[in-house]
Amino acid sequence: MAGNFLEQQDTARRTTIWLLVYLGLSMLALVAAFAVLAEVLLRLWPENLFPSFLAPRDAEAYNRSLNTMRSYGKMLLTDDHLALIGTVSVGVLGVVGTGSLIKTRQLSSGGKAVAEMMEGKLVSGETTQASERMLFNVVEEMAIASGVPVPAVYVLEKEEGINAFAAGYSTGDAVIAVSGGCLKLLTRNELQGVVAHEFSHILNGDMRLNIRLIGIVFGLVGLAQVGYTMFRAGLESVKSDPSSSSEKNEKKDLSSFIIMGIAGLGIYLLGLLGELCGRLIQAAICRQREYLADASAVQFTRNPDGIAGALKKIGGYQASSRIGNSHAGEVNHLFLADAFAGKRFINLFATHPPLAERIRRIEPTFDGTFPKVDKPSPYTIETLLEKSAQGVFPNLPGLLGKGRLAGQPVLAGLAATDAVDSVGTVTPFDFNSTNMPKALPDTLEQAAREPFSARSVIYALLLDKDKTVRARQLSVLRAEATKAELTETLRLEPLARNFPDAWRLPLLDLSMPALRLMSASQNADFCSRVNSLVRADQNLSLFEYVLSCMLARRLGREYGRQGEAGGWWQPSTGKPPGMKSILALLAWQGAMKPDGQFDQAMAQQAFTVGMCNFSQKPDGAYTLPPRDTVGLADFHAAARALAKEKLEVRRRAMHGMAACILEDRQVTTREWELLRAIGETIDCTMPLQSPVSTPNPDY
Amino acid sequence: MFSLVVIILAVAFGLILVLVVSLYYNSLVVLGNRFQNAFSQIDVQLKRRYALIPNLVECVKGYMAHEKTTLEAVIQARNTAQQASKLASNQPGNPEAMADLSLAEGQLGGALGRLIAVAEGYPDLKASQNMLGLQEELSSTENKVGFARQAFNDAVTAYNNQRLTFPCVLVAGLFGFRTASLLELASDAEREMPAVRMT
């Protein structure tokens, strides 16, 4: 299959040459048409006519010009037509040439100008962002494969569509830009195909060819413009009051204006026709160059699946190859695929061949169906929950872990009201965190206080205790993280592995100030890696869930921010519908016995106490929902709904939850983490350290 | 009546103008503060590195007494870099300060690279726990500098972008907000070059 790319390149090149010949022929035809127009007009032209508005002030000079004109007109009308054709050629080509020179100059300001116009961000060779790093490497590889110097690389971050362009007048000032959609959705091979395609444009001088073609088209537009101006001027003069011109010349003048109008109309129509031909041929050449570049992409990469895969993704992607930038129209011909995909109806003017046809030339067996490509989902807790709901934890047993112990008690005999009354208050104890950091291994604590290593602390905490899962997570990290990041994580990993669960949240708290020092792009990188680590085992553990909630609240927008707590415009019902799901989950969680069995009566009791505390009715009767209907997804949805309630309601809810948890007189790490997650979500964070009164036995 | 309308419109226009100007002014101040804070992160790590170097020299001295010039070059470069970083931390984003710091850091990196390369020739030194610990510390500090520098450059870019966009550029000109410059340091790969050549 990969064998025929040379043949295809050949075809595309030959077709281009033919199209250029057609362009030349149509220019010749245009000149001929103009010659005919000129001859007809000259024969119609009255003998003594020279428009007086062109006349110099003195009569002698006027007569002299008139004589010159007359003799020139006679000369043009001689039998061999040579003078006529020469004049017309010089006139037409002069106007077209000037127009194209102006436009060419504008367009050849270099690739950098185009990239900046499209709001591209320059990718430096030092970049540490994984996707940009990959792009840069791919560009370097393709530079070697095609023998073109490495161009400047830009990313059009705002563009969601899959597209790319190469711009520049020569290989020296060439740039390559790819859209954000490209980086997010394409695999490395596909990206390589796309970049190779663009390199072919650079190597084959397509940018220059295109600029010249556009110049010619623009020149023809200029010609039409000249004709139109003449036509309008003639029309206006005929319409306007003739008495203003001198008596003697009145009649002649009028006819001269009519003639000028006709000439203008003729030039206008011929110019339009020329422009039409020019555009058609330019578009046809563009399409041939796309085929050529596709074939060259296969040549450079020796892998037809790369560019074909990218084109298929464009076809199956809802945002397709569209580019939102308002300047996209000016440089559409430079793009990998149509920047206005789906918005154009006339194929003859399309600068890009249909996707299916392009793919078929690379991969003849292609059946024309594009597999659907989903939008890259931003990292939110909802998407995580959605993923896990299908598989591993449809309901509570999954959440509780594969028969693991329910965690160690961290709090015994604390009255519910104590914990909740401290919501939103700051006691001196909170700031006296000396009891906590001392308990942390020194290096982890140090690392958590510095942005670079704080990221690795989080990664290390996320690494699963299960060996196979950890191996998968590490390979994910190896692929996505930078070398320095990975080394740091591996350094901290043994410490984190022996880290007691009860202290994980305090450590997270400790690292938050450092994490907040990251720049927006570092933040985005960090969050995407956390996301990959969390997703590596297709199972959202409780700790991962709590961590996600905390990051969402603390690191904000980049992380897929959750709804803010209660706005004044939202009516408060006072009875959040999901309170039952929250309390049921807490109750079942608390009723889990060390052997993995559940104590239904205890769960029912805790649930009732929780509901009573929440609704402030001491003797209400509530039925606990069965265990298999309770899940983290409902819990989270309910928490989100609760977040919109007024502070008073939220505090009551916290009361209910604390009462529910404390019904059995002990709080396990898991219960505490759940409470913490919901506190983060509904903006009622509790001081974390104070309830940790009994030292953890395994610590 | 008419003049009243004109006055009201003029006042309204004036108020809106003041509001817009103050919004842009504030955005510049916020972004400016942000990159200055980001620089202090670099500064913390640089200071740490400057503090580590005398330890390193002290540790190495006993083994390689006759490599005096190399050691002196490191100390010299370290002092220059420390000076440059002091100046730079007073005015982060200032083009000259950034260029000076970048140059001094580059030289320090080079001198350190040579020192490490020379140290390769002393097996006892290479195996010493102290030396290993220091090298580890140095390279981890290097990573942290790199990360903090990336954050700083991102913040400077955000500030510059805001400063150069249309209505804001007028406000920036009015209140004398200058374009800040990035801190470019020689990449780690370049720095490790001499060591590779020696071994």
PDB file of C-alpha atoms in Angstrom, chain A residues 217-318:
ATOM      1  CA  VAL A 217      -6.571  36.357  -8.315  1.00  0.00           C
ATOM      2  CA  PHE A 218      -6.280  39.593  -6.389  1.00  0.00           C
ATOM      3  CA  GLY A 219      -4.910  41.344  -9.488  1.00  0.00           C
ATOM      4  CA  LEU A 220      -7.934  40.175 -11.435  1.00  0.00           C
ATOM      5  CA  VAL A 221     -10.173  41.483  -8.678  1.00  0.00           C
ATOM      6  CA  GLY A 222      -8.315  44.777  -9.058  1.00  0.00           C
ATOM      7  CA  LEU A 223      -9.020  44.760 -12.780  1.00  0.00           C
ATOM      8  CA  ALA A 224     -12.714  44.233 -12.165  1.00  0.00           C
ATOM      9  CA  GLN A 225     -12.536  47.010  -9.630  1.00  0.00           C
ATOM     10  CA  VAL A 226     -11.054  49.440 -12.208  1.00  0.00           C
ATOM     11  CA  GLY A 227     -13.790  48.537 -14.667  1.00  0.00           C
ATOM     12  CA  TYR A 228     -16.468  48.998 -12.044  1.00  0.00           C
ATOM     13  CA  THR A 229     -15.151  52.426 -11.109  1.00  0.00           C
ATOM     14  CA  MET A 230     -15.178  53.505 -14.767  1.00  0.00           C
ATOM     15  CA  PHE A 231     -18.684  52.174 -15.209  1.00  0.00           C
ATOM     16  CA  ARG A 232     -19.965  54.015 -12.150  1.00  0.00           C
ATOM     17  CA  ALA A 233     -18.214  57.249 -13.174  1.00  0.00           C
ATOM     18  CA  GLY A 234     -19.738  57.077 -16.660  1.00  0.00           C
ATOM     19  CA  LEU A 235     -23.174  56.345 -15.246  1.00  0.00           C
ATOM     20  CA  GLU A 236     -23.026  59.166 -12.720  1.00  0.00           C
ATOM     21  CA  SER A 237     -21.939  61.723 -15.340  1.00  0.00           C
ATOM     22  CA  VAL A 238     -24.748  60.785 -17.696  1.00  0.00           C
ATOM     23  CA  LYS A 239     -27.265  61.083 -14.910  1.00  0.00           C
ATOM     24  CA  SER A 240     -25.905  64.354 -13.533  1.00  0.00           C
ATOM     25  CA  ASP A 241     -26.904  67.790 -14.768  1.00  0.00           C
ATOM     26  CA  PRO A 242     -25.372  68.349 -18.218  1.00  0.00           C
ATOM     27  CA  SER A 243     -25.732  72.153 -18.112  1.00  0.00           C
ATOM     28  CA  SER A 244     -22.632  72.452 -16.000  1.00  0.00           C
ATOM     29  CA  SER A 245     -20.371  71.448 -18.881  1.00  0.00           C
ATOM     30  CA  SER A 246     -19.663  73.890 -21.665  1.00  0.00           C
ATOM     31  CA  GLU A 247     -22.269  74.287 -24.430  1.00  0.00           C
ATOM     32  CA  LYS A 248     -20.035  73.271 -27.261  1.00  0.00           C
ATOM     33  CA  ASN A 249     -18.782  69.988 -25.924  1.00  0.00           C
ATOM     34  CA  GLU A 250     -22.000  68.937 -24.274  1.00  0.00           C
ATOM     35  CA  LYS A 251     -23.206  66.416 -26.781  1.00  0.00           C
ATOM     36  CA  LYS A 252     -19.821  64.867 -27.451  1.00  0.00           C
ATOM     37  CA  ASP A 253     -19.074  64.659 -23.767  1.00  0.00           C
ATOM     38  CA  LEU A 254     -22.243  62.820 -23.019  1.00  0.00           C
ATOM     39  CA  SER A 255     -21.534  60.228 -25.656  1.00  0.00           C
ATOM     40  CA  SER A 256     -17.976  59.919 -24.401  1.00  0.00           C
ATOM     41  CA  PHE A 257     -19.322  59.164 -20.950  1.00  0.00           C
ATOM     42  CA  ILE A 258     -21.624  56.537 -22.348  1.00  0.00           C
ATOM     43  CA  ILE A 259     -18.718  54.940 -24.156  1.00  0.00           C
ATOM     44  CA  MET A 260     -16.667  55.041 -20.971  1.00  0.00           C
ATOM     45  CA  GLY A 261     -19.485  53.404 -19.057  1.00  0.00           C
ATOM     46  CA  ILE A 262     -19.727  50.629 -21.611  1.00  0.00           C
ATOM     47  CA  ALA A 263     -15.960  50.158 -21.551  1.00  0.00           C
ATOM     48  CA  GLY A 264     -16.038  50.025 -17.759  1.00  0.00           C
ATOM     49  CA  LEU A 265     -18.829  47.469 -17.755  1.00  0.00           C
ATOM     50  CA  GLY A 266     -16.908  45.367 -20.239  1.00  0.00           C
ATOM     51  CA  ILE A 267     -13.731  45.501 -18.184  1.00  0.00           C
ATOM     52  CA  TYR A 268     -15.694  44.736 -15.034  1.00  0.00           C
ATOM     53  CA  LEU A 269     -17.401  41.693 -16.497  1.00  0.00           C
ATOM     54  CA  LEU A 270     -14.218  40.364 -18.042  1.00  0.00           C
ATOM     55  CA  GLY A 271     -12.364  40.962 -14.769  1.00  0.00           C
ATOM     56  CA  LEU A 272     -15.041  39.041 -12.875  1.00  0.00           C
ATOM     57  CA  LEU A 273     -14.858  36.226 -15.344  1.00  0.00           C
ATOM     58  CA  GLY A 274     -11.076  36.194 -14.985  1.00  0.00           C
ATOM     59  CA  GLU A 275     -11.352  36.181 -11.207  1.00  0.00           C
ATOM     60  CA  LEU A 276     -13.789  33.301 -11.374  1.00  0.00           C
ATOM     61  CA  CYS A 277     -11.416  31.292 -13.555  1.00  0.00           C
ATOM     62  CA  GLY A 278      -8.508  32.251 -11.322  1.00  0.00           C
ATOM     63  CA  ARG A 279     -10.282  31.151  -8.170  1.00  0.00           C
ATOM     64  CA  LEU A 280     -11.422  27.892  -9.718  1.00  0.00           C
ATOM     65  CA  ILE A 281      -7.931  27.058 -10.874  1.00  0.00           C
ATOM     66  CA  GLN A 282      -6.363  28.188  -7.594  1.00  0.00           C
ATOM     67  CA  ALA A 283      -8.748  25.970  -5.636  1.00  0.00           C
ATOM     68  CA  ALA A 284      -8.068  23.078  -7.991  1.00  0.00           C
ATOM     69  CA  ILE A 285      -4.304  23.521  -7.558  1.00  0.00           C
ATOM     70  CA  CYS A 286      -4.745  23.714  -3.793  1.00  0.00           C
ATOM     71  CA  ARG A 287      -6.605  20.427  -3.840  1.00  0.00           C
ATOM     72  CA  GLN A 288      -3.862  18.800  -5.880  1.00  0.00           C
ATOM     73  CA  ARG A 289      -1.255  20.064  -3.419  1.00  0.00           C
ATOM     74  CA  GLU A 290      -3.245  18.518  -0.583  1.00  0.00           C
ATOM     75  CA  TYR A 291      -3.151  15.144  -2.323  1.00  0.00           C
ATOM     76  CA  LEU A 292       0.556  15.643  -2.912  1.00  0.00           C
ATOM     77  CA  ALA A 293       1.134  16.507   0.747  1.00  0.00           C
ATOM     78  CA  ASP A 294      -0.894  13.497   1.919  1.00  0.00           C
ATOM     79  CA  ALA A 295       1.207  11.231  -0.266  1.00  0.00           C
ATOM     80  CA  SER A 296       4.401  12.887   0.979  1.00  0.00           C
ATOM     81  CA  ALA A 297       3.267  12.401   4.569  1.00  0.00           C
ATOM     82  CA  VAL A 298       3.182   8.687   3.854  1.00  0.00           C
ATOM     83  CA  GLN A 299       6.616   8.957   2.281  1.00  0.00           C
ATOM     84  CA  PHE A 300       8.170  10.756   5.260  1.00  0.00           C
ATOM     85  CA  THR A 301       6.588   8.593   7.940  1.00  0.00           C
ATOM     86  CA  ARG A 302       6.392   5.328   5.950  1.00  0.00           C
ATOM     87  CA  ASN A 303       3.138   4.839   7.750  1.00  0.00           C
ATOM     88  CA  PRO A 304      -0.146   5.420   5.929  1.00  0.00           C
ATOM     89  CA  ASP A 305      -2.116   4.928   9.141  1.00  0.00           C
ATOM     90  CA  GLY A 306      -0.819   8.185  10.639  1.00  0.00           C
ATOM     91  CA  ILE A 307      -2.241  10.750   8.252  1.00  0.00           C
ATOM     92  CA  ALA A 308      -5.211   8.536   7.331  1.00  0.00           C
ATOM     93  CA  GLY A 309      -6.063   8.113  11.019  1.00  0.00           C
ATOM     94  CA  ALA A 310      -5.888  11.860  11.575  1.00  0.00           C
ATOM     95  CA  LEU A 311      -8.180  12.531   8.599  1.00  0.00           C
ATOM     96  CA  LYS A 312     -10.624   9.915   9.854  1.00  0.00           C
ATOM     97  CA  LYS A 313     -10.684  11.564  13.255  1.00  0.00           C
ATOM     98  CA  ILE A 314     -11.460  14.903  11.616  1.00  0.00           C
ATOM     99  CA  GLY A 315     -14.352  13.252   9.807  1.00  0.00           C
ATOM    100  CA  GLY A 316     -15.734  11.663  12.948  1.00  0.00           C
ATOM    101  CA  TYR A 317     -15.224  14.619  15.248  1.00  0.00           C
ATOM    102  CA  GLN A 318     -18.067  16.973  15.889  1.00  0.00           C
TER     103      GLN A 318
END
